[in-house]
Tab-separated table of C-alpha atoms and ligand atoms in Angstrom:
chain	number	residue	atom	x	y	z
Y	1	MET	CA	-38.623	1.753	-27.080
Y	2	ASP	CA	-38.823	5.444	-26.101
Y	3	SER	CA	-38.167	7.869	-23.244
Y	4	SER	CA	-41.374	6.828	-21.420
Y	5	GLY	CA	-39.123	4.648	-19.272
Y	6	ARG	CA	-41.343	1.524	-19.704
Y	7	LEU	CA	-39.516	-1.547	-20.966
Y	8	SER	CA	-41.282	-3.901	-23.352
Y	9	PRO	CA	-40.327	-7.040	-25.345
Y	10	TYR	CA	-38.097	-6.433	-28.387
Y	11	SER	CA	-36.564	-8.860	-30.903
Y	12	PHE	CA	-33.330	-8.173	-32.775
Y	13	HIS	CA	-30.513	-9.985	-34.585
Y	14	LEU	CA	-27.087	-9.902	-32.963
Y	15	ARG	CA	-24.035	-9.491	-35.183
Y	16	ASP	CA	-21.967	-12.603	-35.950
Y	17	THR	CA	-19.380	-13.343	-33.242
Y	18	GLY	CA	-16.122	-11.897	-34.628
Y	19	PRO	CA	-12.707	-13.604	-34.333
Y	20	ASP	CA	-11.861	-11.889	-31.002
Y	21	TYR	CA	-15.324	-12.040	-29.533
Y	22	LEU	CA	-17.334	-14.279	-27.212
Y	23	LEU	CA	-21.043	-14.925	-27.443
Y	24	LEU	CA	-22.555	-15.302	-23.989
Y	25	ARG	CA	-25.878	-16.837	-23.060
Y	26	VAL	CA	-26.918	-14.415	-20.361
Y	27	LEU	CA	-27.692	-16.031	-17.003
Y	28	TYR	CA	-28.066	-12.982	-14.755
Y	29	CYS	CA	-27.943	-9.230	-15.207
Y	30	GLY	CA	-27.900	-6.570	-12.477
Y	31	LEU	CA	-30.026	-3.406	-12.478
Y	32	ASP	CA	-27.805	-0.372	-12.046
Y	33	HIS	CA	-29.033	3.184	-11.600
Y	34	THR	CA	-27.085	4.081	-14.767
Y	35	ASP	CA	-29.567	1.882	-16.664
Y	36	LEU	CA	-32.335	4.030	-15.258
Y	37	HIS	CA	-30.533	7.278	-16.248
Y	38	GLN	CA	-29.980	5.844	-19.727
Y	39	ILE	CA	-33.537	4.511	-20.170
Y	40	ASN	CA	-34.886	7.940	-19.218
Y	41	GLY	CA	-32.460	9.625	-21.624
Y	42	GLU	CA	-31.045	11.794	-18.836
Y	43	LEU	CA	-27.298	10.999	-18.885
Y	44	ALA	CA	-25.218	14.128	-19.438
Y	45	SER	CA	-22.440	12.098	-21.105
Y	46	SER	CA	-24.471	10.388	-23.842
Y	47	THR	CA	-27.674	10.655	-25.803
Y	48	THR	CA	-29.969	7.653	-25.573
Y	49	LYS	CA	-30.838	6.062	-28.893
Y	50	TYR	CA	-33.999	3.972	-28.957
Y	51	PRO	CA	-34.751	1.118	-29.164
Y	52	LEU	CA	-32.341	0.385	-26.351
Y	53	VAL	CA	-31.502	-2.947	-24.727
Y	54	PRO	CA	-30.051	-2.023	-21.313
Y	55	GLY	CA	-28.011	-4.098	-18.869
Y	56	HIS	CA	-24.285	-3.973	-18.166
Y	57	GLU	CA	-23.714	-6.184	-15.140
Y	58	VAL	CA	-23.757	-9.539	-16.829
Y	59	VAL	CA	-22.880	-13.102	-15.954
Y	60	GLY	CA	-23.202	-15.569	-18.795
Y	61	GLU	CA	-22.045	-18.848	-20.248
Y	62	VAL	CA	-19.688	-18.839	-23.229
Y	63	VAL	CA	-21.635	-20.491	-26.066
Y	64	GLU	CA	-19.570	-19.338	-29.056
Y	65	LEU	CA	-15.867	-18.465	-29.350
Y	66	GLY	CA	-14.107	-16.418	-32.020
Y	67	SER	CA	-11.287	-18.194	-33.872
Y	68	GLU	CA	-8.583	-16.036	-32.197
Y	69	VAL	CA	-9.789	-16.536	-28.616
Y	70	LYS	CA	-7.383	-18.730	-26.626
Y	71	THR	CA	-8.148	-17.761	-23.018
Y	72	PHE	CA	-11.715	-19.062	-22.714
Y	73	THR	CA	-13.499	-22.278	-23.569
Y	74	LEU	CA	-17.100	-23.147	-24.317
Y	75	GLY	CA	-19.113	-23.474	-21.109
Y	76	ASP	CA	-16.973	-21.021	-19.091
Y	77	ILE	CA	-19.017	-18.810	-16.766
Y	78	VAL	CA	-17.809	-15.261	-17.310
Y	79	GLY	CA	-18.729	-11.739	-16.327
Y	80	ALA	CA	-18.943	-8.527	-18.337
Y	81	GLY	CA	-19.435	-4.927	-17.231
Y	82	GLY	CA	-20.122	-1.523	-18.752
Y	83	ILE	CA	-17.448	-1.655	-21.450
Y	84	ILE	CA	-17.100	-4.517	-23.900
Y	85	ASP	CA	-14.305	-3.383	-26.261
Y	86	SER	CA	-11.628	-0.682	-26.706
Y	87	CYS	CA	-8.764	0.062	-29.105
Y	88	GLY	CA	-6.430	-2.346	-27.294
Y	89	GLU	CA	-3.372	-0.362	-28.422
Y	90	CYS	CA	-3.201	3.015	-26.688
Y	91	ASN	CA	-1.301	3.866	-23.487
Y	92	LEU	CA	-4.505	3.631	-21.472
Y	93	CYS	CA	-5.333	0.181	-22.851
Y	94	ASN	CA	-1.754	-0.912	-22.138
Y	95	SER	CA	-1.712	0.321	-18.549
Y	96	ASN	CA	-4.916	-1.172	-17.136
Y	97	LEU	CA	-6.933	1.983	-17.664
Y	98	GLU	CA	-8.819	0.699	-20.694
Y	99	GLN	CA	-12.119	2.042	-19.329
Y	100	TYR	CA	-10.804	5.520	-20.215
Y	101	CYS	CA	-9.757	4.618	-23.791
Y	102	ASN	CA	-11.068	7.088	-26.381
Y	103	HIS	CA	-12.325	4.159	-28.416
Y	104	ARG	CA	-14.076	2.253	-25.645
Y	105	VAL	CA	-17.308	0.557	-26.643
Y	106	TRP	CA	-20.164	0.647	-24.116
Y	107	ALA	CA	-22.180	-2.502	-23.487
Y	108	TYR	CA	-25.241	-0.822	-25.020
Y	109	ASN	CA	-26.338	2.428	-26.649
Y	110	ASP	CA	-23.116	2.306	-28.649
Y	111	VAL	CA	-21.784	0.637	-31.796
Y	112	TYR	CA	-19.309	-2.197	-32.253
Y	113	LYS	CA	-16.229	-1.437	-34.354
Y	114	ASP	CA	-18.128	-2.782	-37.382
Y	115	GLY	CA	-20.858	-0.157	-36.904
Y	116	THR	CA	-23.613	-2.481	-35.675
Y	117	PRO	CA	-25.400	-1.468	-32.451
Y	118	THR	CA	-24.417	-2.902	-29.077
Y	119	HIS	CA	-27.185	-4.397	-26.956
Y	120	GLY	CA	-26.920	-5.057	-23.227
Y	121	GLY	CA	-27.636	-7.882	-20.852
Y	122	PHE	CA	-31.444	-7.666	-20.561
Y	123	SER	CA	-31.313	-10.116	-23.398
Y	124	SER	CA	-30.830	-13.830	-24.068
Y	125	PHE	CA	-27.371	-13.277	-25.580
Y	126	ILE	CA	-24.641	-10.675	-25.574
Y	127	SER	CA	-21.484	-10.363	-27.670
Y	128	ILE	CA	-18.266	-9.025	-26.052
Y	129	HIS	CA	-14.555	-8.778	-26.849
Y	130	HIS	CA	-12.677	-11.513	-24.952
Y	131	ARG	CA	-10.395	-8.920	-23.283
Y	132	PHE	CA	-13.495	-7.590	-21.472
Y	133	ALA	CA	-14.592	-10.927	-20.032
Y	134	VAL	CA	-13.594	-12.127	-16.556
Y	135	LYS	CA	-13.881	-15.690	-15.305
Y	136	ILE	CA	-16.224	-16.012	-12.343
Y	137	PRO	CA	-14.503	-17.941	-9.526
Y	138	GLN	CA	-16.170	-21.288	-8.827
Y	139	LYS	CA	-16.688	-20.345	-5.197
Y	140	LEU	CA	-18.960	-17.453	-6.211
Y	141	ALA	CA	-22.577	-18.110	-7.198
Y	142	PRO	CA	-23.132	-16.359	-10.554
Y	143	GLU	CA	-26.040	-14.219	-9.293
Y	144	MET	CA	-23.968	-13.105	-6.293
Y	145	ALA	CA	-21.061	-12.160	-8.551
Y	146	THR	CA	-23.253	-10.048	-10.850
Y	147	PRO	CA	-23.257	-6.762	-8.835
Y	148	LEU	CA	-19.469	-6.866	-8.527
Y	149	LEU	CA	-19.011	-6.409	-12.278
Y	150	CYS	CA	-20.180	-2.794	-12.276
Y	151	ALA	CA	-21.270	-1.544	-8.831
Y	152	GLY	CA	-18.549	-3.453	-6.981
Y	153	VAL	CA	-15.628	-2.429	-9.133
Y	154	THR	CA	-16.953	1.152	-9.255
Y	155	ALA	CA	-16.430	1.273	-5.487
Y	156	TYR	CA	-13.250	-0.824	-5.442
Y	157	SER	CA	-11.292	1.128	-8.069
Y	158	PRO	CA	-11.266	4.542	-6.302
Y	159	LEU	CA	-11.013	2.963	-2.809
Y	160	LYS	CA	-7.923	0.965	-3.783
Y	161	GLN	CA	-5.712	4.026	-3.285
Y	162	PHE	CA	-6.502	3.684	0.444
Y	163	MET	CA	-5.639	-0.009	0.637
Y	164	GLY	CA	-2.623	-1.784	2.057
Y	165	SER	CA	-1.415	0.884	4.458
Y	166	GLU	CA	-1.031	0.709	8.245
Y	167	THR	CA	-3.244	3.799	8.579
Y	168	VAL	CA	-6.850	3.144	9.571
Y	169	PHE	CA	-8.509	5.488	7.072
Y	170	ARG	CA	-11.813	7.062	8.001
Y	171	GLY	CA	-14.085	6.789	5.001
Y	172	GLY	CA	-17.611	7.948	4.230
Y	173	ILE	CA	-20.016	6.196	1.878
Y	174	LEU	CA	-22.615	8.660	0.624
Y	175	GLY	CA	-25.842	6.975	-0.583
Y	176	LEU	CA	-26.606	3.425	0.499
Y	177	GLY	CA	-27.794	1.800	-2.713
Y	178	GLY	CA	-26.244	-0.749	-5.069
Y	179	VAL	CA	-22.807	0.878	-5.293
Y	180	GLY	CA	-22.934	2.190	-1.720
Y	181	HIS	CA	-23.614	-1.125	0.023
Y	182	LEU	CA	-20.699	-2.769	-1.783
Y	183	GLY	CA	-18.591	0.307	-0.971
Y	184	VAL	CA	-19.270	-0.231	2.743
Y	185	MET	CA	-18.300	-3.917	2.562
Y	186	ILE	CA	-15.162	-3.257	0.516
Y	187	ALA	CA	-13.996	-0.375	2.729
Y	188	LYS	CA	-14.614	-2.452	5.884
Y	189	ALA	CA	-12.707	-5.386	4.380
Y	190	MET	CA	-9.836	-2.969	3.651
Y	191	GLY	CA	-9.770	-2.191	7.380
Y	192	HIS	CA	-11.230	1.324	7.217
Y	193	HIS	CA	-13.446	3.034	9.775
Y	194	VAL	CA	-16.641	3.492	7.729
Y	195	THR	CA	-19.404	6.081	8.124
Y	196	VAL	CA	-22.549	5.741	6.027
Y	197	ILE	CA	-24.033	9.105	5.018
Y	198	SER	CA	-27.662	8.593	4.095
Y	199	SER	CA	-30.611	10.845	3.289
Y	200	SER	CA	-32.732	9.428	6.151
Y	201	ASP	CA	-32.330	7.134	9.153
Y	202	LYS	CA	-34.338	4.324	7.487
Y	203	LYS	CA	-31.269	2.221	6.696
Y	204	LYS	CA	-29.434	2.880	9.961
Y	205	GLU	CA	-30.002	-0.441	11.729
Y	206	GLU	CA	-29.030	-2.450	8.669
Y	207	ALA	CA	-26.001	-0.347	7.898
Y	208	LEU	CA	-24.647	-0.781	11.406
Y	209	HIS	CA	-25.647	-4.392	12.054
Y	210	TYR	CA	-25.623	-6.204	8.707
Y	211	LEU	CA	-23.134	-4.162	6.740
Y	212	ARG	CA	-21.026	-3.538	9.855
Y	213	ALA	CA	-20.541	0.167	9.234
Y	214	ASP	CA	-18.986	1.952	12.215
Y	215	ASP	CA	-21.083	5.081	12.108
Y	216	PHE	CA	-24.195	6.504	10.423
Y	217	LEU	CA	-24.887	10.127	9.532
Y	218	VAL	CA	-28.186	11.537	8.274
Y	219	SER	CA	-27.279	14.179	5.700
Y	220	THR	CA	-30.397	16.263	6.407
Y	221	ASN	CA	-29.559	16.516	10.127
Y	222	GLU	CA	-27.502	19.707	10.372
Y	223	ASP	CA	-26.352	19.100	13.947
Y	224	GLU	CA	-25.048	15.624	13.148
Y	225	MET	CA	-23.302	16.935	10.029
Y	226	LYS	CA	-21.671	19.784	11.987
Y	227	ARG	CA	-20.401	17.409	14.653
Y	228	ALA	CA	-18.778	15.256	11.972
Y	229	ALA	CA	-16.954	18.164	10.263
Y	230	ASN	CA	-13.282	17.545	9.353
Y	231	SER	CA	-13.462	13.855	10.271
Y	232	LEU	CA	-13.117	11.863	7.041
Y	233	ASP	CA	-10.185	11.003	4.764
Y	234	TYR	CA	-12.488	10.321	1.837
Y	235	ILE	CA	-16.142	10.157	0.820
Y	236	LEU	CA	-17.350	7.864	-1.941
Y	237	ASP	CA	-20.259	9.825	-3.436
Y	238	THR	CA	-22.797	7.500	-5.106
Y	239	VAL	CA	-25.779	9.888	-5.220
Y	240	PRO	CA	-27.624	9.691	-8.571
Y	241	ALA	CA	-29.370	13.070	-8.271
Y	242	PHE	CA	-28.556	16.741	-7.728
Y	243	HIS	CA	-26.899	17.480	-4.374
Y	244	SER	CA	-24.901	20.462	-3.245
Y	245	LEU	CA	-21.336	19.384	-2.423
Y	246	GLU	CA	-20.496	21.963	0.255
Y	247	SER	CA	-21.901	20.049	3.198
Y	248	TYR	CA	-20.009	16.907	2.194
Y	249	LEU	CA	-16.730	18.713	1.514
Y	250	SER	CA	-16.919	20.102	5.041
Y	251	LEU	CA	-16.887	16.530	6.411
Y	252	LEU	CA	-13.449	15.927	4.901
Y	253	LYS	CA	-10.204	16.397	6.807
Y	254	PRO	CA	-7.533	18.602	5.209
Y	255	GLU	CA	-6.222	16.760	2.109
Y	256	GLY	CA	-9.382	14.659	2.090
Y	257	LYS	CA	-10.866	13.462	-1.182
Y	258	LEU	CA	-14.408	13.444	-2.500
Y	259	LEU	CA	-14.576	10.472	-4.880
Y	260	ILE	CA	-17.521	11.004	-7.203
Y	261	VAL	CA	-18.978	7.955	-8.911
Y	262	GLY	CA	-22.697	8.844	-8.879
Y	263	ALA	CA	-23.726	10.210	-12.269
Y	264	ALA	CA	-26.157	12.942	-11.212
Y	265	PRO	CA	-27.714	14.281	-14.419
Y	266	GLN	CA	-27.538	17.873	-13.143
Y	267	ARG	CA	-24.534	20.158	-12.559
Y	268	LEU	CA	-23.175	19.804	-9.028
Y	269	GLN	CA	-21.929	22.850	-7.120
Y	270	PHE	CA	-19.429	23.945	-4.478
Y	271	PHE	CA	-17.447	27.008	-3.386
Y	272	ALA	CA	-13.782	27.047	-4.382
Y	273	SER	CA	-12.918	28.067	-0.812
Y	274	GLU	CA	-14.230	24.698	0.409
Y	275	LEU	CA	-11.372	23.029	-1.436
Y	276	ILE	CA	-8.712	25.715	-1.061
Y	277	THR	CA	-8.871	26.153	2.700
Y	278	GLY	CA	-8.390	22.435	3.334
Y	279	LYS	CA	-6.307	21.364	0.309
Y	280	LYS	CA	-9.204	19.068	-0.534
Y	281	ALA	CA	-9.739	17.319	-3.837
Y	282	ILE	CA	-12.651	16.098	-5.902
Y	283	MET	CA	-12.039	13.213	-8.267
Y	284	GLY	CA	-14.259	11.098	-10.471
Y	285	SER	CA	-13.930	7.448	-11.342
Y	286	LEU	CA	-15.469	5.242	-14.017
Y	287	LEU	CA	-16.046	1.524	-13.353
Y	288	GLY	CA	-12.624	-0.144	-13.005
Y	289	SER	CA	-10.229	-1.992	-15.252
Y	290	ILE	CA	-10.607	-5.680	-16.068
Y	291	LYS	CA	-7.554	-6.323	-13.859
Y	292	GLU	CA	-9.306	-4.548	-10.980
Y	293	THR	CA	-12.475	-6.552	-11.611
Y	294	GLU	CA	-10.450	-9.779	-11.339
Y	295	GLU	CA	-8.759	-8.472	-8.192
Y	296	LEU	CA	-12.134	-7.634	-6.684
Y	297	LEU	CA	-13.588	-11.088	-7.433
Y	298	ASN	CA	-10.601	-12.693	-5.685
Y	299	PHE	CA	-10.755	-10.187	-2.806
Y	300	TRP	CA	-14.460	-11.014	-2.400
Y	301	VAL	CA	-13.803	-14.755	-2.163
Y	302	GLU	CA	-10.764	-14.320	0.095
Y	303	LYS	CA	-12.649	-12.076	2.541
Y	304	GLY	CA	-15.774	-14.263	2.438
Y	305	LEU	CA	-18.081	-11.352	1.513
Y	306	THR	CA	-21.663	-11.641	0.217
Y	307	THR	CA	-23.601	-9.218	-1.955
Y	308	MET	CA	-27.144	-8.346	-0.807
Y	309	ILE	CA	-29.401	-8.941	-3.785
Y	310	GLU	CA	-33.025	-9.483	-4.747
Y	311	VAL	CA	-33.325	-11.854	-7.710
Y	312	VAL	CA	-36.334	-11.161	-9.966
Y	313	LYS	CA	-37.656	-12.322	-13.334
Y	314	MET	CA	-37.754	-10.160	-16.457
Y	315	GLU	CA	-41.520	-9.581	-16.149
Y	316	TYR	CA	-40.768	-7.656	-12.933
Y	317	VAL	CA	-38.235	-5.284	-14.541
Y	318	ASN	CA	-40.509	-2.205	-14.750
Y	319	GLU	CA	-41.611	-2.604	-11.143
Y	320	ALA	CA	-37.958	-3.064	-10.133
Y	321	PHE	CA	-36.996	0.255	-11.750
Y	322	GLU	CA	-39.966	1.977	-10.059
Y	323	ARG	CA	-38.717	0.635	-6.729
Y	324	MET	CA	-35.169	1.779	-7.524
Y	325	LYS	CA	-36.518	5.308	-8.125
Y	326	ARG	CA	-38.109	5.197	-4.661
Y	327	GLY	CA	-34.890	3.898	-3.074
Y	328	ASP	CA	-36.746	0.703	-2.177
Y	329	VAL	CA	-33.996	-1.823	-3.016
Y	330	LYS	CA	-31.918	-3.916	-0.627
Y	331	TYR	CA	-29.489	-3.394	-2.266
Y	332	ARG	CA	-29.327	-4.632	-5.839
Y	333	PHE	CA	-31.884	-6.179	-8.178
Y	334	VAL	CA	-30.487	-9.031	-10.240
Y	335	LEU	CA	-32.539	-10.259	-13.211
Y	336	ASP	CA	-32.730	-14.013	-13.643
Y	337	VAL	CA	-32.500	-13.676	-17.419
Y	338	ALA	CA	-32.031	-17.358	-18.274
Y	339	GLY	CA	-34.948	-18.252	-15.992
Y	340	SER	CA	-37.305	-15.703	-17.570
Y	341	ASN	CA	-39.538	-16.230	-20.562
Y	342	LEU	CA	-38.077	-13.897	-23.209
Y	343	GLU	CA	-40.192	-15.160	-26.108
X	401	NAP	P1	-29.097	3.192	-6.310
X	401	NAP	O1	-29.048	1.746	-5.998
X	401	NAP	O2	-30.358	3.803	-6.750
X	401	NAP	O3	-28.544	3.954	-4.999
X	401	NAP	C1	-28.374	5.334	-4.918
X	401	NAP	C2	-28.524	5.783	-3.454
X	401	NAP	O4	-28.293	7.194	-3.404
X	401	NAP	C3	-29.930	5.588	-2.904
X	401	NAP	O5	-30.130	4.312	-2.347
X	401	NAP	C4	-30.011	6.663	-1.841
X	401	NAP	O6	-29.325	6.228	-0.665
X	401	NAP	C5	-29.161	7.781	-2.434
X	401	NAP	N1	-30.016	8.778	-3.114
X	401	NAP	C6	-30.889	8.568	-4.111
X	401	NAP	N2	-31.487	9.724	-4.490
X	401	NAP	C7	-30.943	10.671	-3.720
X	401	NAP	C8	-31.133	12.077	-3.625
X	401	NAP	N3	-31.997	12.721	-4.415
X	401	NAP	N4	-30.402	12.755	-2.709
X	401	NAP	C9	-29.541	12.109	-1.905
X	401	NAP	N5	-29.328	10.766	-1.950
X	401	NAP	C10	-30.025	10.072	-2.845
X	401	NAP	O7	-28.010	3.547	-7.433
X	401	NAP	P2	-26.638	2.794	-7.808
X	401	NAP	O8	-26.927	1.737	-8.798
X	401	NAP	O9	-25.899	2.512	-6.568
X	401	NAP	O10	-25.913	3.967	-8.630
X	401	NAP	C11	-25.598	5.180	-7.971
X	401	NAP	C12	-25.066	6.188	-8.979
X	401	NAP	O11	-23.779	5.751	-9.426
X	401	NAP	C13	-25.903	6.370	-10.241
X	401	NAP	O12	-25.890	7.731	-10.623
X	401	NAP	C14	-25.181	5.545	-11.276
X	401	NAP	O13	-25.393	6.027	-12.593
X	401	NAP	C15	-23.758	5.767	-10.854
X	401	NAP	N6	-22.807	4.748	-11.273
X	401	NAP	C16	-21.613	5.184	-11.721
X	401	NAP	C17	-20.652	4.286	-12.061
X	401	NAP	C18	-19.293	4.782	-12.460
X	401	NAP	O14	-18.577	4.072	-13.144
X	401	NAP	N7	-18.895	5.950	-12.028
X	401	NAP	C19	-20.927	2.914	-12.021
X	401	NAP	C20	-22.150	2.490	-11.525
X	401	NAP	C21	-23.115	3.417	-11.147
X	401	NAP	P3	-29.804	6.689	0.805
X	401	NAP	O15	-31.157	6.108	1.009
X	401	NAP	O16	-28.756	6.098	1.670
X	401	NAP	O17	-29.797	8.181	0.836
X	402	ZN	ZN1	-7.236	2.291	-26.116
């Protein structure tokens, strides 16, 4: 209800399902760090408007179909991510880059084209344009699929440029949280040599043994960082807080890329010489397209991967966010929305 960061029950009326829209009964919804940034009103890219219904990693059942929708049927289990509509006509929308459309509509803290507010997946129902729904493969349990719809595709989309080549790329995953753990699994499944770069050694055993990372670096250990200089082709940076980029840029080989997906609310910093002297690049990436989300779901099934999640009820949501702030999540909370009492 306000920037205190505490979530509390809230009742609202959803708009009528338009001709191109689906109404989903929400089954599960993931907790992403972006929800936390947004709840706290600290995102640099948007101002939080309260009351806010967060949640943008949604799996639900189609319970109402617009008259123009031909690709889904009632009862389908579908997923939705951070964006639930766009113009559908521009070059970006027509080239599988719809997440960058100027008229994209965010899953919450935004307005539908008719001016009514969007509300996210911490709710019994959500309304989305059918172009932004993906069918969940039958082989994937809905709660396991949930983190793929935002965190997973956020890692997959920028890593895809390093896929399908004979080269064994050496990649770094900076920050082992929701996005990071999926980044490790995706990069390993793409055949890369993967180094986890973490703020402490607390997650080392798990990273090496369960997530099958090849190497583990503690970012606060200067000796370890120096030894690893010039060793990586890319780093996927998932850190949600201020961090100086110089030490990470120095880990990259010449022509290496720092792929920023973490939405730190503060300005990040680096010296131009860090890029110039090694022809290095920094690029950002937002979510992924719907096509990439479908690709990822198939890739996940084909490679036999499993997300590492902790399923909780809605009454635990405030505690879950407190634990996320402390980095105490292995590695994604998923809300059992349909199994919670939302009255
Ligand atoms: P998360 O589960 O909280 O994980 C973030 C990880 O970063 C933590 O587990 C921790 O890993 C590390 N970390 C946290 N605070 C840090 C600090 N002060 N300094 C250094 N490392 C720190 O978060 P998430 O859900 O994965 O999201 C990560 C970020 O990506 C958020 O900013 C989120 O908004 C953003 N995001 C962006 C997109 C996009 O489209 N670009 C999509 C989804 C999320 P270690 O313990 O290993 O250090
Ligand atoms: Zn567009």
